[in-house]
């Protein structure tokens, strides 16, 4: 880890971040895995016909995981003290811009 002179995010935010990554990342990996499995199981089927009405349900789980991750980021990626939504792109600020509580430890 690169020392940036700031503490690591508070436990709550680390936890939320982990879950969002697990859900979105896991959903993406699962999606690719299912698509590859379908391609391997049906080597004679053109790629654009692999997903049909009979197997489209397989993609509900990864889509649901990714959707849950997006939902969690909207619902829980916030200051735990005042519920102000946090910037999803930049780094976590040292203190909440609204209530001033520390969002990083140390
Ligand atoms: Zn706050």
mmCIF file of N, CA, C and O and ligand atoms in Angstrom, residues 79 81-82 96 98-99, ligand 1:
data_model
loop_
_atom_site.group_PDB
_atom_site.id
_atom_site.type_symbol
_atom_site.label_atom_id
_atom_site.label_comp_id
_atom_site.label_asym_id
_atom_site.label_seq_id
_atom_site.Cartn_x
_atom_site.Cartn_y
_atom_site.Cartn_z
ATOM 1 N N UNK A 79 -22.054 8.837 4.241
ATOM 2 C CA UNK A 79 -21.520 9.112 5.570
ATOM 3 C C UNK A 79 -22.391 8.373 6.577
ATOM 4 O O UNK A 79 -23.607 8.543 6.577
ATOM 5 N N UNK A 81 -22.761 8.888 9.582
ATOM 6 C CA UNK A 81 -23.253 9.750 10.664
ATOM 7 C C UNK A 81 -24.448 10.581 10.220
ATOM 8 O O UNK A 81 -25.425 10.698 10.942
ATOM 9 N N UNK A 82 -24.356 11.178 9.025
ATOM 10 C CA UNK A 82 -25.443 12.057 8.592
ATOM 11 C C UNK A 82 -26.098 11.572 7.307
ATOM 12 O O UNK A 82 -27.007 12.222 6.804
ATOM 13 N N UNK A 96 -16.308 14.148 6.607
ATOM 14 C CA UNK A 96 -17.548 14.364 5.877
ATOM 15 C C UNK A 96 -17.734 15.854 5.623
ATOM 16 O O UNK A 96 -17.624 16.654 6.561
ATOM 17 N N UNK A 98 -20.340 17.490 5.167
ATOM 18 C CA UNK A 98 -21.536 18.060 5.783
ATOM 19 C C UNK A 98 -21.426 18.112 7.306
ATOM 20 O O UNK A 98 -21.617 19.158 7.909
ATOM 21 N N UNK A 99 -21.105 16.958 7.929
ATOM 22 C CA UNK A 99 -21.181 16.933 9.388
ATOM 23 C C UNK A 99 -19.799 16.980 10.043
ATOM 24 O O UNK A 99 -19.699 17.158 11.257
HETATM 25 ZN ZN1 LIG B 1 -21.631 13.280 7.566
#
